Short mmCIF file of C-alpha atoms and ligand atoms in Angstrom, two decimals:
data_model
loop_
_atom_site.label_atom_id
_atom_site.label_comp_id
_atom_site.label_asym_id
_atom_site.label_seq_id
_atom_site.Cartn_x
_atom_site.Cartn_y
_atom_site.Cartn_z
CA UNK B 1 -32.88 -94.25 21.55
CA UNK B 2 -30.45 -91.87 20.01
CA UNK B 3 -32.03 -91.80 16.45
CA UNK B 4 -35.54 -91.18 18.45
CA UNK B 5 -34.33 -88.56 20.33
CA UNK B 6 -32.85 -87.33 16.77
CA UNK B 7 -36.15 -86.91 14.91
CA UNK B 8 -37.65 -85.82 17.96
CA UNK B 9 -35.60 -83.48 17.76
CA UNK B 10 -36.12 -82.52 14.18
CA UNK B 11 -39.91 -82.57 14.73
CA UNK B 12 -39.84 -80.04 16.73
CA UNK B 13 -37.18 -78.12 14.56
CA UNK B 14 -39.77 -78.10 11.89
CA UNK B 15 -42.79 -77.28 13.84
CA UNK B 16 -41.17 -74.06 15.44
CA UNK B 17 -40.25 -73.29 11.66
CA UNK B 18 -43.27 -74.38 10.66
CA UNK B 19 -44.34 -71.34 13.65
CA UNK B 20 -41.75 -68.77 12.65
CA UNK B 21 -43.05 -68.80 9.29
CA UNK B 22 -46.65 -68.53 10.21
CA UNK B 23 -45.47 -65.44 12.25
CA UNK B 24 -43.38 -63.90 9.52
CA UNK B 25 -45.90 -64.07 7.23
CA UNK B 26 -48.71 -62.58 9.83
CA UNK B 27 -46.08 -60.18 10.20
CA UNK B 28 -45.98 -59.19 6.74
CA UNK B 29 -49.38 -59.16 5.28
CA UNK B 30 -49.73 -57.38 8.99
CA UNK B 31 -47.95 -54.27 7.65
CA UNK B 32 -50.19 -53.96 4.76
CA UNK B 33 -53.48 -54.58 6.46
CA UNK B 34 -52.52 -52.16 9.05
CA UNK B 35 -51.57 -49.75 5.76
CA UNK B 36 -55.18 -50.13 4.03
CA UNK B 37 -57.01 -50.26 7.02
CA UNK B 38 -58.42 -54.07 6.28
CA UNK B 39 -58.59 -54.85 10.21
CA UNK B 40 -62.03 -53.88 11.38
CA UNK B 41 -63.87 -53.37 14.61
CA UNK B 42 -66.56 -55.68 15.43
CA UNK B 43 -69.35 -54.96 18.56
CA UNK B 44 -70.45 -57.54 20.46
CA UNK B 45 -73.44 -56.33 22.84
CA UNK B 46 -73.03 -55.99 26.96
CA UNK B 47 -76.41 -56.37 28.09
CA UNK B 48 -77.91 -55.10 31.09
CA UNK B 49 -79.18 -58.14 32.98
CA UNK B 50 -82.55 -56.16 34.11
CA UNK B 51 -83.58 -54.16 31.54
CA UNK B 52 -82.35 -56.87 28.99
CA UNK B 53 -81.50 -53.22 26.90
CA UNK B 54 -77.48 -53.43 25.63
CA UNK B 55 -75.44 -50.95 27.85
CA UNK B 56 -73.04 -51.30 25.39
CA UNK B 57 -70.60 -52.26 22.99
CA UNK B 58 -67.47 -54.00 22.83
CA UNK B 59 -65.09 -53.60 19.97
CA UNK B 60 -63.15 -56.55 18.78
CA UNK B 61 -60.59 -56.72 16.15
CA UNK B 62 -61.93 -58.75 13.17
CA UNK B 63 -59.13 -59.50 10.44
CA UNK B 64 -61.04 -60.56 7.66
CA UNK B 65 -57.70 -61.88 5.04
CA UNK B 66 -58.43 -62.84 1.46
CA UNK B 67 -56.41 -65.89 1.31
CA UNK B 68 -55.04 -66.89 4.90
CA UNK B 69 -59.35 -66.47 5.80
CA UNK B 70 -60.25 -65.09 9.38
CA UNK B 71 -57.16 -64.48 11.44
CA UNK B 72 -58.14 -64.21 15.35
CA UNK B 73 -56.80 -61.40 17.52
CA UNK B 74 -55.38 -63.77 19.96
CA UNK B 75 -52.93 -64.56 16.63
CA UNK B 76 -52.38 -60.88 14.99
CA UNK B 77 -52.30 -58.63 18.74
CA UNK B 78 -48.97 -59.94 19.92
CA UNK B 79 -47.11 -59.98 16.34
CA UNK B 80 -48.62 -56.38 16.01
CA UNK B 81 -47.05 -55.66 19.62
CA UNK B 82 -44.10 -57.16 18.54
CA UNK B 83 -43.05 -55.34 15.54
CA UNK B 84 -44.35 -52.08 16.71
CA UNK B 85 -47.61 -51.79 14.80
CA UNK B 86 -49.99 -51.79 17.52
CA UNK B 87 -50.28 -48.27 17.88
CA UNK B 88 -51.20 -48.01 14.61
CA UNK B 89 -53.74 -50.70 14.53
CA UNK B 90 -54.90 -49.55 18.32
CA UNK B 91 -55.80 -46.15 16.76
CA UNK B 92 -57.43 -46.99 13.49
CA UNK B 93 -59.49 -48.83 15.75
CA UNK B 94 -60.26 -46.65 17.78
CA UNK B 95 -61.09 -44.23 15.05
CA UNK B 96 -63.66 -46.65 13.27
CA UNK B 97 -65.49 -46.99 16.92
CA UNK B 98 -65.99 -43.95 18.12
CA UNK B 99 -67.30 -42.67 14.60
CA UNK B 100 -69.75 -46.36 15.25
CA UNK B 101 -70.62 -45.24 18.89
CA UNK B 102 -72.00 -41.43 18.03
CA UNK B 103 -74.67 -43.26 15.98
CA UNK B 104 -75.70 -45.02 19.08
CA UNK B 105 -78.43 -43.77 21.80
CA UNK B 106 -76.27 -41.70 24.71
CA UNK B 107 -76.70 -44.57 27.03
CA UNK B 108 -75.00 -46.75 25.22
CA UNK B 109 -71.19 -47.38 25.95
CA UNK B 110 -68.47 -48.22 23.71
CA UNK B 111 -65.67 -50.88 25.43
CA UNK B 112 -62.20 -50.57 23.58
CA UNK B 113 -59.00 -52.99 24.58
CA UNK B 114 -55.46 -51.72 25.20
CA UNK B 115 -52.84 -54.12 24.69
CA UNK B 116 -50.48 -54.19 27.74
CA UNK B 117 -47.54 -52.71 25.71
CA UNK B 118 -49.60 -49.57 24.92
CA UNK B 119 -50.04 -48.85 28.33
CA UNK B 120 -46.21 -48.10 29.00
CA UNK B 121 -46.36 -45.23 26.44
CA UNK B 122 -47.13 -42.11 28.62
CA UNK B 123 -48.77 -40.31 25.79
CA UNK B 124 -51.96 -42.75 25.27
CA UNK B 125 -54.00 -41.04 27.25
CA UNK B 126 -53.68 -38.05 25.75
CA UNK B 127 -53.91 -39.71 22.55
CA UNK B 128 -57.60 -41.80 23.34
CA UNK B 129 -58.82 -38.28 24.55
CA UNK B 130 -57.94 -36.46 21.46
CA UNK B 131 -59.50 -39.17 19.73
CA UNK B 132 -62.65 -39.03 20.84
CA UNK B 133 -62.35 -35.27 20.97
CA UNK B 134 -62.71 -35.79 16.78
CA UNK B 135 -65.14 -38.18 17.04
CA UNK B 136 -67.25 -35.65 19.01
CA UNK B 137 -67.78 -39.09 21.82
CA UNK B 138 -68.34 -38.10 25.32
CA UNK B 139 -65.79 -39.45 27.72
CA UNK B 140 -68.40 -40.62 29.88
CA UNK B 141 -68.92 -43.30 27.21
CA UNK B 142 -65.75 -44.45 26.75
CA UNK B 143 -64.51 -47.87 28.48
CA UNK B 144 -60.95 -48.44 28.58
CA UNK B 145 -60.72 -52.59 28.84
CA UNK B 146 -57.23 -53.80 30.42
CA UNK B 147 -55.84 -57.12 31.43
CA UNK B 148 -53.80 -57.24 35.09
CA UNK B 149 -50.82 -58.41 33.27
CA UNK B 150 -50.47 -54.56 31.96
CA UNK B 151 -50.92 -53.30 34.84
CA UNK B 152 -47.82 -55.79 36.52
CA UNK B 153 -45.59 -54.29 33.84
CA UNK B 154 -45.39 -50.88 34.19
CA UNK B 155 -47.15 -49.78 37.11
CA UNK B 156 -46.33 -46.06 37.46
CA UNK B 157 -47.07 -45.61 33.44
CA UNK B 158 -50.49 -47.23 33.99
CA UNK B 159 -51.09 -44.91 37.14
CA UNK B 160 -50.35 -41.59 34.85
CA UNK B 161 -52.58 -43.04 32.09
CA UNK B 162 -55.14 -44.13 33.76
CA UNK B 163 -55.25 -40.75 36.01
CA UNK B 164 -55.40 -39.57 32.91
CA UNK B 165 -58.19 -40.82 31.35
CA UNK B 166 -60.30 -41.27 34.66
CA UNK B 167 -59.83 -37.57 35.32
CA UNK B 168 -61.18 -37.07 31.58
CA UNK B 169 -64.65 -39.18 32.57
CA UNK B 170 -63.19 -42.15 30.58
CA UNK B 171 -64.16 -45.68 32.91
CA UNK B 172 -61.57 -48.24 33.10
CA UNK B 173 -62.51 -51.76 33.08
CA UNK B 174 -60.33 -55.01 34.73
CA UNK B 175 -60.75 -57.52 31.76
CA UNK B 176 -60.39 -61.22 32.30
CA UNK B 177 -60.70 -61.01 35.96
CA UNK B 178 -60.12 -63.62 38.09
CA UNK B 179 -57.08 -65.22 36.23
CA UNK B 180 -54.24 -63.08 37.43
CA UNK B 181 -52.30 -63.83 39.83
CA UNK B 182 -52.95 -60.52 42.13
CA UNK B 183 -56.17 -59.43 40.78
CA UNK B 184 -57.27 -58.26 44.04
CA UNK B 185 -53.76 -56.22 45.13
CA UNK B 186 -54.66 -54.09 41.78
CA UNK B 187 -58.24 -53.53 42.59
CA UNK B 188 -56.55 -51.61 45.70
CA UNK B 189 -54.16 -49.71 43.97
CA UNK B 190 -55.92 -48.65 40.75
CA UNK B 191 -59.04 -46.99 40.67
CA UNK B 192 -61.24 -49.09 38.98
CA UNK B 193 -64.49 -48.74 38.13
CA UNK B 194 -65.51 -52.39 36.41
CA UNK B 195 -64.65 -55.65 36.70
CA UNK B 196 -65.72 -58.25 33.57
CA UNK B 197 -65.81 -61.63 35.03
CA UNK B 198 -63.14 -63.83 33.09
CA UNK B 199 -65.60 -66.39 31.05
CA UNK B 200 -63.53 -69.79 32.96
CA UNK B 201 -66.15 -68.51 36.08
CA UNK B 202 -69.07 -69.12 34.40
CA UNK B 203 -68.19 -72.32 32.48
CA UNK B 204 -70.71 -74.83 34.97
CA UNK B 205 -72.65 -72.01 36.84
CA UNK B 206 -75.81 -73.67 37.06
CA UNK B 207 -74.61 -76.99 37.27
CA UNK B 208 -72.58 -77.49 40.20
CA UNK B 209 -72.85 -75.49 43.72
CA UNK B 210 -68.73 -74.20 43.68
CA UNK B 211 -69.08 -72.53 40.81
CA UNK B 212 -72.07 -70.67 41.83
CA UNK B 213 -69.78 -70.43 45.14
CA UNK B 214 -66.77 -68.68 43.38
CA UNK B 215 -69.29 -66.17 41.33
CA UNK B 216 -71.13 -65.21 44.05
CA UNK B 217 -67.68 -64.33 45.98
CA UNK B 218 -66.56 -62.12 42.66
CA UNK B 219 -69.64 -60.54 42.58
CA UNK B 220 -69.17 -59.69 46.70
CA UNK B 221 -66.38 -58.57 45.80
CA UNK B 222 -66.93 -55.97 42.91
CA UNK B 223 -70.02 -54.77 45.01
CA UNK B 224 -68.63 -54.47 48.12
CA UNK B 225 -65.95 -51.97 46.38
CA UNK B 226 -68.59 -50.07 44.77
CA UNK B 227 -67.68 -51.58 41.34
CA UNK B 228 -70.30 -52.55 38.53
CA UNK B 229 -70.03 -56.24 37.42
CA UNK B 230 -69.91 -57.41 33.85
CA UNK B 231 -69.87 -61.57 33.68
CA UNK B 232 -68.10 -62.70 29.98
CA UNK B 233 -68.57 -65.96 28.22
CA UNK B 234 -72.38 -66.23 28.67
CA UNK B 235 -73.49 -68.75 26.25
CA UNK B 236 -76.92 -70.22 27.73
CA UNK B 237 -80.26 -68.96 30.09
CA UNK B 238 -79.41 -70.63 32.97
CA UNK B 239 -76.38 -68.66 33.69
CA UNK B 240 -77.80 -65.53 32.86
CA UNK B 241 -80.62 -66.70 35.48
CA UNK B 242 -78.13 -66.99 38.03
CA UNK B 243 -76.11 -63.82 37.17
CA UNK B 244 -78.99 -62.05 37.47
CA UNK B 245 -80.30 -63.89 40.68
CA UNK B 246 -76.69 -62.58 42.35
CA UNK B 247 -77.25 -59.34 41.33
CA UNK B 248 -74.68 -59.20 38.04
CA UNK B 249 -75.32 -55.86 36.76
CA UNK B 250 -73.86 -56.81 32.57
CA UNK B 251 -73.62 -60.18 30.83
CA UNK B 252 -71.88 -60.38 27.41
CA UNK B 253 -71.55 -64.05 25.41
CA UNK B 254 -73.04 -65.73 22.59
CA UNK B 255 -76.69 -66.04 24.41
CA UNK B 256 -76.94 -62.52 23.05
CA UNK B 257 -74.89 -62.42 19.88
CA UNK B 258 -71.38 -63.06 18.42
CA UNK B 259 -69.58 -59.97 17.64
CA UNK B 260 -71.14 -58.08 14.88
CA UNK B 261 -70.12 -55.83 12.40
CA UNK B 262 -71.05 -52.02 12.85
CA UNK B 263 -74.15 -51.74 9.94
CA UNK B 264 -75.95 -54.59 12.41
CA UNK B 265 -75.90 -52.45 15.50
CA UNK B 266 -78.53 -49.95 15.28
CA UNK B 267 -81.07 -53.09 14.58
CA UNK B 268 -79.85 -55.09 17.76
CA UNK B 269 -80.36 -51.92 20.27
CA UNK B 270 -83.39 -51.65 18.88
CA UNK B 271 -84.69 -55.51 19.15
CA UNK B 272 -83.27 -55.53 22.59
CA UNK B 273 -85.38 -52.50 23.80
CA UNK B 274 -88.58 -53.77 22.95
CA UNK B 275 -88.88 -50.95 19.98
P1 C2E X 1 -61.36 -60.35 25.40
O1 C2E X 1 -61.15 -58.89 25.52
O2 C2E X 1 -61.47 -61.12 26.65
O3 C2E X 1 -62.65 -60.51 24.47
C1 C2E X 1 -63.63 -61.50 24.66
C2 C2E X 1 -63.42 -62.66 23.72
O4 C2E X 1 -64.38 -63.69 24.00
C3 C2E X 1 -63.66 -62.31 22.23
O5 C2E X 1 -62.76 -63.10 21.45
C4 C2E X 1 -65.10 -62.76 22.02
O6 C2E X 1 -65.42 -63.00 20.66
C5 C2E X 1 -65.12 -64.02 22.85
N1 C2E X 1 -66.47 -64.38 23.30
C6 C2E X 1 -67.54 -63.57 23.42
N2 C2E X 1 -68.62 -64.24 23.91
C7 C2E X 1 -68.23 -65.50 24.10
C8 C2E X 1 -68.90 -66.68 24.59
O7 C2E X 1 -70.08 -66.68 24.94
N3 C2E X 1 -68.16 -67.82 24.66
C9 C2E X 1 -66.85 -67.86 24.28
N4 C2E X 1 -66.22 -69.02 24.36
N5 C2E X 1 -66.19 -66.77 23.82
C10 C2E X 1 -66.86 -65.60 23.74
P2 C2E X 1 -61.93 -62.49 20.27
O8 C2E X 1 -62.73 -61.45 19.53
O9 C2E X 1 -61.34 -63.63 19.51
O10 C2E X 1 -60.75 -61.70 21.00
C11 C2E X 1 -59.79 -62.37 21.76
C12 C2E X 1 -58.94 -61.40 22.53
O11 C2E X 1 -58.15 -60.60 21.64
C13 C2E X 1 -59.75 -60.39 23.35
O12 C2E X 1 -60.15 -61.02 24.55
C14 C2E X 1 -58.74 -59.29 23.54
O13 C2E X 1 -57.86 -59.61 24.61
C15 C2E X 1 -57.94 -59.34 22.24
N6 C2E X 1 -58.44 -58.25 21.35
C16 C2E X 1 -59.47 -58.25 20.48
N7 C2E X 1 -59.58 -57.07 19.84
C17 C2E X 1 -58.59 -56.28 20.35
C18 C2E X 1 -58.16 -54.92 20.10
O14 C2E X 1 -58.74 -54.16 19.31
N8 C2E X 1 -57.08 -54.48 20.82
C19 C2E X 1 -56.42 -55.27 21.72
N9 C2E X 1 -55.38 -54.77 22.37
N10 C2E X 1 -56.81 -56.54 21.97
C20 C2E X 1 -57.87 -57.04 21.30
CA1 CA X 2 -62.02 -57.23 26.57
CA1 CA X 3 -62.17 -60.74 28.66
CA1 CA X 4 -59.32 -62.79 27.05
#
């Protein structure tokens, strides 16, 4: 039992070096990606569930690596938090989207994630508005996306930043909502003006009667505080049905498209409205 426990043991040893190494060498080729600017923004529509026009984009990090192939932000985000290069990233990214979003028709939003680390810096506000201040981007069609889990951290930073921006015309967005554990204690103390419904509440909508049950209480919810609704993770026609049935204002999912790089954009508006 010893000797089992023994390469157990060593198993593991291995596959946490096997994971230290993976992360040192994200880390690495990191710095230089970060340096040449080889992490790009993709878009992946919101559409409005009455119009069927896109309200908007969302921009997500694509890491397109010549030998280690796609890298997904779920892997690259946290080692860029960790070894302080996702301010760096955050901005370049920023950058490359607003420049996208002025080619866009005025009614058509961009969405842009902050990481939860960025959120304790006190200067990011200032920093997103003098962003888009280049770009030449109205803060009315900015959309600041945020998890609750940044908002948990540093509380009083995330009140002066979001002031901040709100005050500016910049709309902030709950992302993944639903999953935190106080989701609705921060829809009372932030002002909010979105909710995106996290994608686990729409996995059997339109098969089985609780999960209609749940949405239709989220969507109570966002309404009843004067909030618009955006519903993630919608993949087939019968949820959109029923989004739209409870009065879901956005849906956003692979129905409508993957993410897409920038050049594709002005096509899918267009396709979308009919034109
Ligand atoms: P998120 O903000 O919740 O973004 C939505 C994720 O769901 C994206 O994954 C998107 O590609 C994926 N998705 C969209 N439609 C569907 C669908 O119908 N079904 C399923 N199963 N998935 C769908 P992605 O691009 O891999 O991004 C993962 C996460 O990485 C994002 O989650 C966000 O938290 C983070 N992220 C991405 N780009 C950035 C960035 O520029 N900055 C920061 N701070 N975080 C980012
Ligand atoms: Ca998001
Ligand atoms: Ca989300
Ligand atoms: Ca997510």
């Amino acid at each position: 039992a010893k000797a089992e426990h023994k390469s157990a043991q060593r198993f593991h040893d291995s596959e946490m070096d096997a994971r230290l190494l993976e992360r040192d060498m994200i880390e690495r080729e990191l710095r230089a990606a970060v340096a040449n600017g080889d992490i790009q923004p993709f878009y992946q529509p919101l559409i409005d569930l009455r119009t069927q026009r896109v309200a908007g984009f969302e921009a997500l990090a694509r890491w397109i690596h010549p030998t280690l192939g796609d890298v997904a932000p779920e892997r690259f985000i946290p080692v860029a938090e960790n070894c302080g290069l996702i301010e760096d990233l955050s901005y370049h990214l920023l950058r490359q989207a607003t420049r996208a979003a002025t080619s866009w028709p005025d009614d058509v939003v961009l969405a842009f994630n902050i990481s939860l680390l960025q959120l304790s810096d006190k200067t990011l506000g200032l920093r997103i508005l003098h962003i888009l201040g280049e770009s030449g981007l109205p803060t009315q069609r900015l959309e600041v996306e945020l998890t609750e889990s940044a908002l948990v951290r540093d509380p009083e930073a995330a009140q002066i930043t979001l002031g901040a921006l709100r005050d500016a015309g910049v709309r902030i967005a709950l992302d993944d909502f639903g999953t935190g554990y106080s989701s609705i204690y921060h829809l009372r103390n932030f002002k909010i003006d979105k909710i995106k419904i996290d994608r686990s509440f729409l996995r059997r909508v339109g098969e089985d009667s609780d999960a209609s049950t749940f949405l239709g209480a989220l969507l109570g919810l966002g309404h009843g505080l004067g909030l618009t609704v955006t519903a993630e993770g919608v993949e087939d026609a019968a949820q959109a049905a029923a989004l739209a049935e409870q009065g879901c204002e956005q849906a956003q999912g692979f129905l409508y498209s993957d993410p897409m790089p920038v050049d594709a954009t002005l096509a899918f508006i267009a396709r979308q409205s009919g034109a």
